[in-house]
Coordinates of C-alpha atoms in Angstrom, one line a residue:
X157 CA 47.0 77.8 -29.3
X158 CA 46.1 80.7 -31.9
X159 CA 42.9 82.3 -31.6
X160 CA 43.0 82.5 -35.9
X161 CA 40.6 79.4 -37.7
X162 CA 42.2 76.2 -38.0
X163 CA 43.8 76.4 -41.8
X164 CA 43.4 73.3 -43.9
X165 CA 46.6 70.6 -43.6
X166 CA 49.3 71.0 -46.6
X167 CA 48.7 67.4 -47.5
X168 CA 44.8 67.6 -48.1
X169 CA 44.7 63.9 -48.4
X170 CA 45.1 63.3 -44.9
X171 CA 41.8 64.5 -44.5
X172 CA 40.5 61.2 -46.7
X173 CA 38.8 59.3 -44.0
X174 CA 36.5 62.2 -43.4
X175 CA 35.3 62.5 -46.5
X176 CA 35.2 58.4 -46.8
X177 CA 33.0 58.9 -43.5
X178 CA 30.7 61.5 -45.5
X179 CA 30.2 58.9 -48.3
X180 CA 29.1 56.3 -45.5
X181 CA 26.9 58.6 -44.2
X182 CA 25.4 59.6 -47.8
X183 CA 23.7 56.1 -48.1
X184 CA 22.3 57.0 -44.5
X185 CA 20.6 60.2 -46.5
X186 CA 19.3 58.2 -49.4
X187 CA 17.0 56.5 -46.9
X188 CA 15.4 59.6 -46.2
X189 CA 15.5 60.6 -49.6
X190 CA 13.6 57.5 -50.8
X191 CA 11.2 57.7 -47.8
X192 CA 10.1 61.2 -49.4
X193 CA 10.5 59.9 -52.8
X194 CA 8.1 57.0 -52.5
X195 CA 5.1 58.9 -51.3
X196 CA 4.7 61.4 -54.4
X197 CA 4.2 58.7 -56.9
X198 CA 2.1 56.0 -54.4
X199 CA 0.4 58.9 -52.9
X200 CA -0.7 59.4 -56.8
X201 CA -1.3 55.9 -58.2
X202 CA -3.0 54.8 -54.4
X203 CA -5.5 57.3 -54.9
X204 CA -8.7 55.1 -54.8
X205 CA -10.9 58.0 -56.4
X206 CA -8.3 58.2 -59.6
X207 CA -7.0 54.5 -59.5
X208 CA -9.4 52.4 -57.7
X209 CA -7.9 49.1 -58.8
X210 CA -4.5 49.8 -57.7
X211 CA -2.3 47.3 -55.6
X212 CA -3.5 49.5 -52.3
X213 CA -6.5 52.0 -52.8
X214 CA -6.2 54.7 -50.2
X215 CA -8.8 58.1 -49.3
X216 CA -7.2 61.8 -48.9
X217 CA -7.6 60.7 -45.2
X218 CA -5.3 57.5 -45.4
X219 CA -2.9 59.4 -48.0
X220 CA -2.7 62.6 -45.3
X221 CA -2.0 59.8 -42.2
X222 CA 0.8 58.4 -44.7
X223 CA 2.4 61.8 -45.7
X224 CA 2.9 62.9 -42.2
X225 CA 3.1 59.8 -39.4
X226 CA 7.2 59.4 -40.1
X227 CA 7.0 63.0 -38.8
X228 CA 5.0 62.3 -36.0
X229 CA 7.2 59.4 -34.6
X230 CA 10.1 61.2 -35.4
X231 CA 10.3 63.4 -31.7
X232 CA 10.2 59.8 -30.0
X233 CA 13.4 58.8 -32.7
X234 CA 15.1 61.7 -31.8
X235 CA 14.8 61.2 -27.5
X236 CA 16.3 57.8 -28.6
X237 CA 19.1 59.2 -30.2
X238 CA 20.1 61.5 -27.5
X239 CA 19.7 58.6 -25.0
X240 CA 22.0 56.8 -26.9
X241 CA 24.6 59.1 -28.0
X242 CA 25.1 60.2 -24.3
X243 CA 25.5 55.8 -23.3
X244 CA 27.3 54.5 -26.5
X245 CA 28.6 58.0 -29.0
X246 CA 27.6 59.1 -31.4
X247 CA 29.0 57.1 -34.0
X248 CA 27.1 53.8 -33.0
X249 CA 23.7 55.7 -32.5
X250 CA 24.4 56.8 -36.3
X251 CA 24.9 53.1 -37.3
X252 CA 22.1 52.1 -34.8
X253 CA 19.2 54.5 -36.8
X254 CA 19.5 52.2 -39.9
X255 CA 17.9 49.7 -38.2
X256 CA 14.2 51.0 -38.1
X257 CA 14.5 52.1 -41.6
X258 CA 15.6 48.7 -42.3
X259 CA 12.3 47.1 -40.3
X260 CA 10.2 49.6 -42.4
X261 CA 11.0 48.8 -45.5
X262 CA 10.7 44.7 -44.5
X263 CA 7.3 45.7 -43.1
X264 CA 6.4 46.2 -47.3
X265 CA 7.5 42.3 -47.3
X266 CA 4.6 41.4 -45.4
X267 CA 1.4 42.3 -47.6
X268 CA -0.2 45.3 -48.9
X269 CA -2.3 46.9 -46.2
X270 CA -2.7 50.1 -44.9
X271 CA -1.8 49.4 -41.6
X272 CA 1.4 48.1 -42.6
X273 CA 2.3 51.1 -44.6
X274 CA 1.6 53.4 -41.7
X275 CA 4.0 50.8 -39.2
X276 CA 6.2 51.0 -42.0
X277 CA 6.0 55.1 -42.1
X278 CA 6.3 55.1 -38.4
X279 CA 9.2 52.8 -38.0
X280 CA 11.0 55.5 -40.7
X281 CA 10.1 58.5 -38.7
X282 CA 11.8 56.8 -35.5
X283 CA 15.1 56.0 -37.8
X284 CA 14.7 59.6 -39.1
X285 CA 14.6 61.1 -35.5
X286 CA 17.8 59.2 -34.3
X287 CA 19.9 59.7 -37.4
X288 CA 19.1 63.3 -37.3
X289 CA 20.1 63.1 -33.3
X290 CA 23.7 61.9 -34.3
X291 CA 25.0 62.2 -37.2
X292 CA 25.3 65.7 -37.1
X293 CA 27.4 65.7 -33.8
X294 CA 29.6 62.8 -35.6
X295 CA 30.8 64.9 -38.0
X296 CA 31.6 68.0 -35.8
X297 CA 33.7 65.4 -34.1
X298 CA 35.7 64.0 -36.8
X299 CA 36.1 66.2 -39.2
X300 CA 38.3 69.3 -40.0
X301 CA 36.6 73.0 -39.1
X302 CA 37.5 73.9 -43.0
X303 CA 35.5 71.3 -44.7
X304 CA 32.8 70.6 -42.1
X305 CA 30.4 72.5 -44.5
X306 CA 31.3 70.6 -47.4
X307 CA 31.4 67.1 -45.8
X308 CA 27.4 68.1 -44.3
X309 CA 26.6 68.9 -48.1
X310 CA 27.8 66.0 -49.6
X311 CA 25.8 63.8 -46.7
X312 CA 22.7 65.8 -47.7
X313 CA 22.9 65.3 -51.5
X314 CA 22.0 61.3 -50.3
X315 CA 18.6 63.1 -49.7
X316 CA 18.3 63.9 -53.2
X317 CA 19.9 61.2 -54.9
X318 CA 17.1 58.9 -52.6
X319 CA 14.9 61.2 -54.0
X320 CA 15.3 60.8 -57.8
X321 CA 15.6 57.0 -57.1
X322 CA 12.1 56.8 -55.2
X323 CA 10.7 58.9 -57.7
X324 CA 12.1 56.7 -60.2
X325 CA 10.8 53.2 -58.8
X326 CA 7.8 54.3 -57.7
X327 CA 6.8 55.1 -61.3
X328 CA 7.3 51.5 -61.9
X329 CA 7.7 49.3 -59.4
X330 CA 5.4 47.6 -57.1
X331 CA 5.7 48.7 -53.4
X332 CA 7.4 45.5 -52.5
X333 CA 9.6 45.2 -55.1
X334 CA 10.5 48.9 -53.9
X335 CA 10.9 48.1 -50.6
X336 CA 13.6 45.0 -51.5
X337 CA 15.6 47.3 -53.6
X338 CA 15.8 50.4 -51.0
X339 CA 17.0 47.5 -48.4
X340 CA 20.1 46.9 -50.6
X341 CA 22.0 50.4 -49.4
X342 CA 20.2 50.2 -46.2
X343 CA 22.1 46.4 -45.6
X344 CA 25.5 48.0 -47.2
X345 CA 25.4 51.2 -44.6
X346 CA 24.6 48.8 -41.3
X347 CA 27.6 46.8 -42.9
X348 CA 30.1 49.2 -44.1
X349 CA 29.8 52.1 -41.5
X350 CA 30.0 49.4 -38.7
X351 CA 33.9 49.3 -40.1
X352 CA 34.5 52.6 -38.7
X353 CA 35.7 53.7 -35.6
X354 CA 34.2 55.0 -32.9
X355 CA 35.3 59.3 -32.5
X356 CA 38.4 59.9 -30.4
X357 CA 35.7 62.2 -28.3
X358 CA 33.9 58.9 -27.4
X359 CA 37.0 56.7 -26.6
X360 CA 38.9 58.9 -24.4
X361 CA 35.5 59.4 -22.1
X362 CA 35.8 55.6 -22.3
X363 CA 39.5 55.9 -21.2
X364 CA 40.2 54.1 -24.0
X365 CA 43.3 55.8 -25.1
X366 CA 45.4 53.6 -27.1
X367 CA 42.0 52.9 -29.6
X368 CA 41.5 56.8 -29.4
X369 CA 44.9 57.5 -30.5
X370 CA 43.9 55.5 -33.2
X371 CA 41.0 57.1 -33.9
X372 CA 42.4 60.3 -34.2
X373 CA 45.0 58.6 -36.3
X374 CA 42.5 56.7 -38.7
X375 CA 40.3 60.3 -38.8
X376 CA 43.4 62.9 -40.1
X377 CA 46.4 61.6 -41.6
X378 CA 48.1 64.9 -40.6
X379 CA 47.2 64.8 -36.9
X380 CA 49.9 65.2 -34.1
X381 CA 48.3 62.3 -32.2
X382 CA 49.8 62.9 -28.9
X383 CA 48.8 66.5 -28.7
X384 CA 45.5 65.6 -29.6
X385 CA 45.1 62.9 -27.4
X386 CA 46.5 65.4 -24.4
X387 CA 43.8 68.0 -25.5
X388 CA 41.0 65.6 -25.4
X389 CA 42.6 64.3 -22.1
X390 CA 42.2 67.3 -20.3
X391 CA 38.9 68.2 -22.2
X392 CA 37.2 65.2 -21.0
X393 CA 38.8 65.3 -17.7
X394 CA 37.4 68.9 -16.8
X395 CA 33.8 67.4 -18.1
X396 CA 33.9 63.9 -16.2
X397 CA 31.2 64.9 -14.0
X398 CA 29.0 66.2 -16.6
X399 CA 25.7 63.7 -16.2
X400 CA 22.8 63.7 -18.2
X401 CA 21.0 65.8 -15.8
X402 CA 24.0 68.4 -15.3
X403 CA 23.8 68.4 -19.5
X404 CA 20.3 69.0 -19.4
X405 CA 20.9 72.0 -16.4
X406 CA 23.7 73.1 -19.1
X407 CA 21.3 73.5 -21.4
X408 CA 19.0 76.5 -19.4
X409 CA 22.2 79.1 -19.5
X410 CA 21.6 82.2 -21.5
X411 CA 24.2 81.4 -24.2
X412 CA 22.7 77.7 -25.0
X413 CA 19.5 79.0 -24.8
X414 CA 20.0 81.7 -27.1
X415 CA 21.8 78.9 -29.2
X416 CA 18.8 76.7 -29.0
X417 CA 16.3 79.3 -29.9
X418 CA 18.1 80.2 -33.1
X419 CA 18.7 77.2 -34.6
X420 CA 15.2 75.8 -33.8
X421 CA 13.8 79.2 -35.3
X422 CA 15.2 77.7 -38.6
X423 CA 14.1 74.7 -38.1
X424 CA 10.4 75.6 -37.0
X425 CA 10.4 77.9 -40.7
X426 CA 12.0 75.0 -42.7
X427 CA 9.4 72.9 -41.7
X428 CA 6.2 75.1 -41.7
X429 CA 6.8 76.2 -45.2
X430 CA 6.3 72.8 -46.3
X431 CA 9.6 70.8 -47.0
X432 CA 8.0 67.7 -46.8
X433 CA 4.6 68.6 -47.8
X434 CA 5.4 69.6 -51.1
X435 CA 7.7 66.4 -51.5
X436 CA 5.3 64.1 -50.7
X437 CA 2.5 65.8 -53.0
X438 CA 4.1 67.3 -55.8
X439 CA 2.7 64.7 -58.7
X440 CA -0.6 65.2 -57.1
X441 CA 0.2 69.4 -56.9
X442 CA 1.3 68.9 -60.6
X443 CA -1.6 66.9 -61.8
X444 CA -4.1 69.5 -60.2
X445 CA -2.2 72.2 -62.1
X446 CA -3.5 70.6 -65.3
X447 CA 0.5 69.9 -66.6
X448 CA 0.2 67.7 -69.6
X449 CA 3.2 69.0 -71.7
X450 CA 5.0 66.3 -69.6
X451 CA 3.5 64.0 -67.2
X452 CA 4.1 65.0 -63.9
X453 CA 5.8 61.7 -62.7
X454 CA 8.3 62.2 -65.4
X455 CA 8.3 66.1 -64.3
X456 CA 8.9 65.1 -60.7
X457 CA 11.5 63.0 -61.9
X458 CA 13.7 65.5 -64.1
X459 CA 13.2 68.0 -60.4
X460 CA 15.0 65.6 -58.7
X461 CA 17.6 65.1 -61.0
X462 CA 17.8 69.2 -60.9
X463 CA 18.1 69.0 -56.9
X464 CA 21.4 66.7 -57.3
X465 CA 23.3 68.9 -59.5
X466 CA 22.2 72.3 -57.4
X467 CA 23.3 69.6 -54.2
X468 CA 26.9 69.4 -55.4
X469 CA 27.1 73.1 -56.2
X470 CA 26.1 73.6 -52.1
X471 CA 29.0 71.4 -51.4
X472 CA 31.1 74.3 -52.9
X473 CA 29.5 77.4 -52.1
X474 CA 28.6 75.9 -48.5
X475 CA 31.8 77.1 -47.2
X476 CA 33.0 79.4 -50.1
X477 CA 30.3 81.8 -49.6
X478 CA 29.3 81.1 -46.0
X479 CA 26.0 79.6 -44.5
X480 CA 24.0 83.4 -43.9
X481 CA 24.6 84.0 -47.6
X482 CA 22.8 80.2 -48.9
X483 CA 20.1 80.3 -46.5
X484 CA 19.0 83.3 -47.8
X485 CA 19.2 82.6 -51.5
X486 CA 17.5 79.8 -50.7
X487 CA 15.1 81.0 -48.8
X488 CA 14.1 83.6 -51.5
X489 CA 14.1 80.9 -54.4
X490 CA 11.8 78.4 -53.0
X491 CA 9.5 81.5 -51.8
X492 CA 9.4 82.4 -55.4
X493 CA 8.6 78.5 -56.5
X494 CA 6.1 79.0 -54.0
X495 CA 4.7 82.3 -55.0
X496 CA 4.6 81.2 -58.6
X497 CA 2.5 78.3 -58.1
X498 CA -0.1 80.1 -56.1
X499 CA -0.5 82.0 -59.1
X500 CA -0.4 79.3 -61.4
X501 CA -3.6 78.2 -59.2
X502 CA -5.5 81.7 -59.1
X503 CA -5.4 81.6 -63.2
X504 CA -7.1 78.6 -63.0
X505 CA -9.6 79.4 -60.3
X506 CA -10.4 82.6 -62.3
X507 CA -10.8 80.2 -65.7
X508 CA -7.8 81.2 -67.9
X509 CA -7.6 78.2 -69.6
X510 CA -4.1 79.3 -72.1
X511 CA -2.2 76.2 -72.1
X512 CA 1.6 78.4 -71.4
X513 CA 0.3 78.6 -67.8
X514 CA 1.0 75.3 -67.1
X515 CA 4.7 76.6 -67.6
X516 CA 4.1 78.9 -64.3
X517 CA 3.9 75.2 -62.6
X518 CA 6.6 73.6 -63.8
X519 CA 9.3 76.8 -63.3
X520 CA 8.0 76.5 -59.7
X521 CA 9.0 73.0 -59.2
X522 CA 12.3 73.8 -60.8
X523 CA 13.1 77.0 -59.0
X524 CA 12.0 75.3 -55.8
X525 CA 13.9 72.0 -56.0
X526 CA 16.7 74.0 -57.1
X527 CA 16.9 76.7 -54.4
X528 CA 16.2 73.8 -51.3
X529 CA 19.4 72.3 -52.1
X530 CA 21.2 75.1 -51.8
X531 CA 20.2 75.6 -48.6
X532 CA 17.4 75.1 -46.7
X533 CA 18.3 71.4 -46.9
X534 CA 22.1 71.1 -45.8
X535 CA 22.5 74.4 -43.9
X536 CA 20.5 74.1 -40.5
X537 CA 22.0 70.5 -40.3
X538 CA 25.4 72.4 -40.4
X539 CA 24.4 74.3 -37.6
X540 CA 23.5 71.3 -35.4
X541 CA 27.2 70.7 -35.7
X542 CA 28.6 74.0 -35.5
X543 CA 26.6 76.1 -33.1
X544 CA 26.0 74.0 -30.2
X545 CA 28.6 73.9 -27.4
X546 CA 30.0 70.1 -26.4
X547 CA 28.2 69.4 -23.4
X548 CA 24.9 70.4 -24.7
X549 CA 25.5 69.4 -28.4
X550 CA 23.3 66.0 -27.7
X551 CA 20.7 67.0 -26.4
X552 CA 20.9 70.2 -28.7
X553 CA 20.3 67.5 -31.6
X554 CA 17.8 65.4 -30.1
X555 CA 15.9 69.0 -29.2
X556 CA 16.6 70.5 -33.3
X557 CA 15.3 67.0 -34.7
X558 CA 12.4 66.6 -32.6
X559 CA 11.1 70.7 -33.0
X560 CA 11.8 69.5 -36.9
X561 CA 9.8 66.7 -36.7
X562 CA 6.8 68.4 -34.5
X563 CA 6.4 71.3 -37.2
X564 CA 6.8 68.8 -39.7
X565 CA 4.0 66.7 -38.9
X566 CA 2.3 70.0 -38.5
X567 CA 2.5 71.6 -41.7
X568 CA 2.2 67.7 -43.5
X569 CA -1.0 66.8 -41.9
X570 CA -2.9 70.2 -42.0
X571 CA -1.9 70.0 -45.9
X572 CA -4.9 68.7 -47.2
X573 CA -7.2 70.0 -45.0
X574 CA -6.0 73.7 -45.4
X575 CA -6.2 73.0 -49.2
X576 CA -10.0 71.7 -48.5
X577 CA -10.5 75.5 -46.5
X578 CA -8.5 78.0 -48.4
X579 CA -7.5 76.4 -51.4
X580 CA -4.0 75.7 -52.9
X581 CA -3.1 79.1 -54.2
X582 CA -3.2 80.3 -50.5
X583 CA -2.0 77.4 -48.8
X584 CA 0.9 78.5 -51.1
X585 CA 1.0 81.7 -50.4
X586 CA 1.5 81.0 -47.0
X587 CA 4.3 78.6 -47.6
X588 CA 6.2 81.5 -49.6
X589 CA 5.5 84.2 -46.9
X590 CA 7.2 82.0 -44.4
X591 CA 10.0 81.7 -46.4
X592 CA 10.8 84.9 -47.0
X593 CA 10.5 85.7 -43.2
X594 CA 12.8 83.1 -43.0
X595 CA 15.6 84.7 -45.5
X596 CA 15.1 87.8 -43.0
X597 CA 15.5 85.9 -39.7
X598 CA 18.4 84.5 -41.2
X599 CA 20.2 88.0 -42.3
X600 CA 18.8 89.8 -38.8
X601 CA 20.1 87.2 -36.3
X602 CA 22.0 84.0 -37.5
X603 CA 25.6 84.8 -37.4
X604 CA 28.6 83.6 -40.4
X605 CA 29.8 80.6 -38.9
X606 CA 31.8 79.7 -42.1
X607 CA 35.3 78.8 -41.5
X608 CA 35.4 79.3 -38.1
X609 CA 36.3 77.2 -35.5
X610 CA 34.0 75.8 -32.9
X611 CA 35.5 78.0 -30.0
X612 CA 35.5 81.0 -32.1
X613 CA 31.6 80.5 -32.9
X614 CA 30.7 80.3 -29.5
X615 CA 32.5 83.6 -29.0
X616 CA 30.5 85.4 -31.7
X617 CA 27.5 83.7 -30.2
X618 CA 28.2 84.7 -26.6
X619 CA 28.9 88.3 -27.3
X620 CA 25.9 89.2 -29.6
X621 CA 28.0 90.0 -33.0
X622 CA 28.1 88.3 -36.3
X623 CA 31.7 88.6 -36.8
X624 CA 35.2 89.2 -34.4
X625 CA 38.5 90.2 -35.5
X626 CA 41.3 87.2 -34.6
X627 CA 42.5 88.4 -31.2
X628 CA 43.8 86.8 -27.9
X629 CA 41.8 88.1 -24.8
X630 CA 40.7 86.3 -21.5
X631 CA 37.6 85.5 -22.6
X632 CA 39.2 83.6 -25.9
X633 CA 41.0 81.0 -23.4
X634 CA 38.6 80.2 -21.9
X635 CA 36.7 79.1 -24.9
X636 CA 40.3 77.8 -26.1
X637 CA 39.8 75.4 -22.6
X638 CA 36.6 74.4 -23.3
X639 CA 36.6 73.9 -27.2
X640 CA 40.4 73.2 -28.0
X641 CA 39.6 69.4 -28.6
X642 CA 37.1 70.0 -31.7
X643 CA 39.3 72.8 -33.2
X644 CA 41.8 69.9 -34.0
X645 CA 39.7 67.0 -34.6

């Protein structure tokens, strides 16, 4: 074996089931997407101060509780998931996660009440936690090192597309009619994905070679199945005794910790400077901004559709201009977005009352919807799968989704009562500062994992450097032993 990246097969089509296994996956996302995209409009027509005869009339206490529990159950999601990728792969604990998001939205079926919404939200947060657990480390298993950015992209731009369409509904639907139309791509996922095999990493621990040949088969058209299946032979042979406990022993040696505190670094920022927050409240953030030129529902909308298209340019520039290079543009747009709106808020504190500034606002929302998908929102999912070495790369998820969750929860539930303290313009201002800290973290110490293989990022990782010429030493085959099997795959 080479020590240069693996280069993309001469037939490219080979590589279909992959993608096919990205689509499946996408429908996964949408959940998530219309889990966030449902609780800017209801948050906003629930409101028992501004609609006190709507279907549900909640307080700012209720609507806070609402915004943040699926991030609160989410750590206890994400144990699950680790559980059961280590008894039954990864693949089936993807499939498994639609479940609870399934038994959410059926808990909308029931009747309108508050308690049911926050069962509902908490059921969600569980599904969230496991998907986020595996689906990560089932696409580093299947697919090809060349397009594993792409494939990650096109799974997040579910998030956005679930976005628009809860957006969209909850403009005008009734929460149980909602909920019965978000259960139609959460049945077609538990039924379609179920169709797909199990990854040829899973089956040969099994020792179920003839089914993993297959796998490998069904996975990449181009694949030299027998020296594939010998590779993961010998992988999973030197790793038979790895138990739970060992993996979790695994975990404590300087290069996955390092690995660990990185990623979760990113995470821990992500989720501090408000991903969700602003999600959940942006009609209620536009409303306060006093934007009339459009109504914010519809503004919140047209974001949304702006996030899809700026999602399917991160499926290009993902792996065309590297993962450093997006975080940080990222980073810096939605700290601008940020930035802007805090200003947009001191105008109004200080009673300018020009209608233009209600532009400020809405070029924030754009800017900031725009620059998340770039970035922020497929790239540290990317690194789940990347940067984590095989033994640990379980737990490693189930650690990166719970951290998410925790700061999530954080930064959702202290929302309103920050805004009650320090107002919005700071509570802002905050959000932006972290953001750009983030960009620099990102530049300082995340290395270019773009086009690499998995081996070869674990030797930039393990010697400190953010890029290595293509050479063979002793150290390389060593990682070559440990690492050949997902270079292939």
């Amino acid at each position: 074996m080479t020590s240069q990246s693996p280069q993309l097969p001469k037939h490219r089509f080979g590589l279909w089931p992959q993608w096919l296994a990205a689509l499946e996956l996408l429908l996964m996302s949408m959940m998530v997407g219309l889990i966030s995209g449902w609780t800017s409009p209801y948050l906003a027509k629930l409101d028992s101060i501004e609609n006190p005869d709507s279907e549900l009339p909640i307080n700012k206490v209720e609507a806070s509780w609402i915004a943040s529990l699926i991030n609160l159950s989410r750590p206890g999601g994400a144990v699950l998931g680790a559980i059961f990728v280590y008894v039954i792969g990864s693949k089936l604990t993807t499939l498994l996660s639609g479940i609870p998001f399934a038994l959410g939205w059926a808990s909308f079926l029931i009747m309108n009440s508050v308690t049911l919404v926050y069962v509902s939200r908490t059921l969600c947060g569980i599904g969230l936690g496991m998907y986020y657990s595996s689906f990560p480390l089932y696409v580093g298993e299947i697919s090809h090192p060349r397009i594993r950015g792409a494939l990650v992209a096109l799974i997040m731009q579910g998030l956005m597309l679930g976005n628009l369409c809860g957006t969209i509904m909850g403009k005008y639907l009734d929460m149980w009619l909602f909920a019965s139309v978000s259960l139609i791509p959460n049945l077609i996922f538990l039924g379609s994905f179920s169709l797909m095999p199990q990854t040829p990493h899973y089956l040969v621990r099994s020792n179920k070679m003839e089914e993993a040949a297959k796998s490998i088969r069904f996975y990449n058209r181009n694949a030299d199945v027998t020296n594939e299946l010998d590779a993961l032979k010998q992988f999973m042979e030197t790793n038979k005794a790895l138990t739970l406990r060992d993996t979790w022993h695994a975990l404590n040696t300087p290069l996955n910790r390092k690995t660990l505190l990185m990623v979760n670094i990113i995470f821990a920022f992500v989720q501090l400077s408000g991903l969700y927050t602003i999600s959940a409240y942006m009609e209620i953030m536009l409303t306060k901004a006093n934007v009339d030129i459009i109504t914010p529902s519809t503004l919140v909308i047209s974001v949304s559709i702006i996030s899809i298209a700026s999602s399917w340019i991160a499926t290009y520039t993902n792996d065309k201009c590297g993962r450093k290079i997006m975080l940080l543009l990222s980073s810096i747009g939605v700290a601008s977005g940020m930035f802007l709106w805090g200003l947009n808020y001191q105008l109004i504190d200080l009673g300018y009352e020009n209608p233009n500034l209600q532009w400020m606002s809405i070029i924030a929302a754009i800017v900031y919807q725009f620059s998340l998908a770039i970035g922020l929102m497929p790239v540290p999912t990317t690194f789940i799968s990347e940067m984590f070495a095989p033994s640990v790369k379980g737990i490693g998820a189930c650690i990166s989704s719970g951290i998410s969750g925790v700061f999530a929860f954080a930064a959702s539930r202290s929302y309103q009562p920050m805004v009650d303290v320090l107002s919005e313009k700071y509570v802002f201002w905050i959000y932006g500062l972290l953001m750009i800290t983030t960009g620099i973290y990102t530049m300082i110490f995340i290395p270019e994992t773009k086009g690499k293989s998995l081996a070869e990022i674990q030797e930039i990782l393990s010697h400190g450097i953010k890029s290595k010429s293509n050479n063979h030493d002793n150290k390389r085959k060593v990682y070559d032993e440990n690492f050949r099997i997902t270079e292939k795959v």
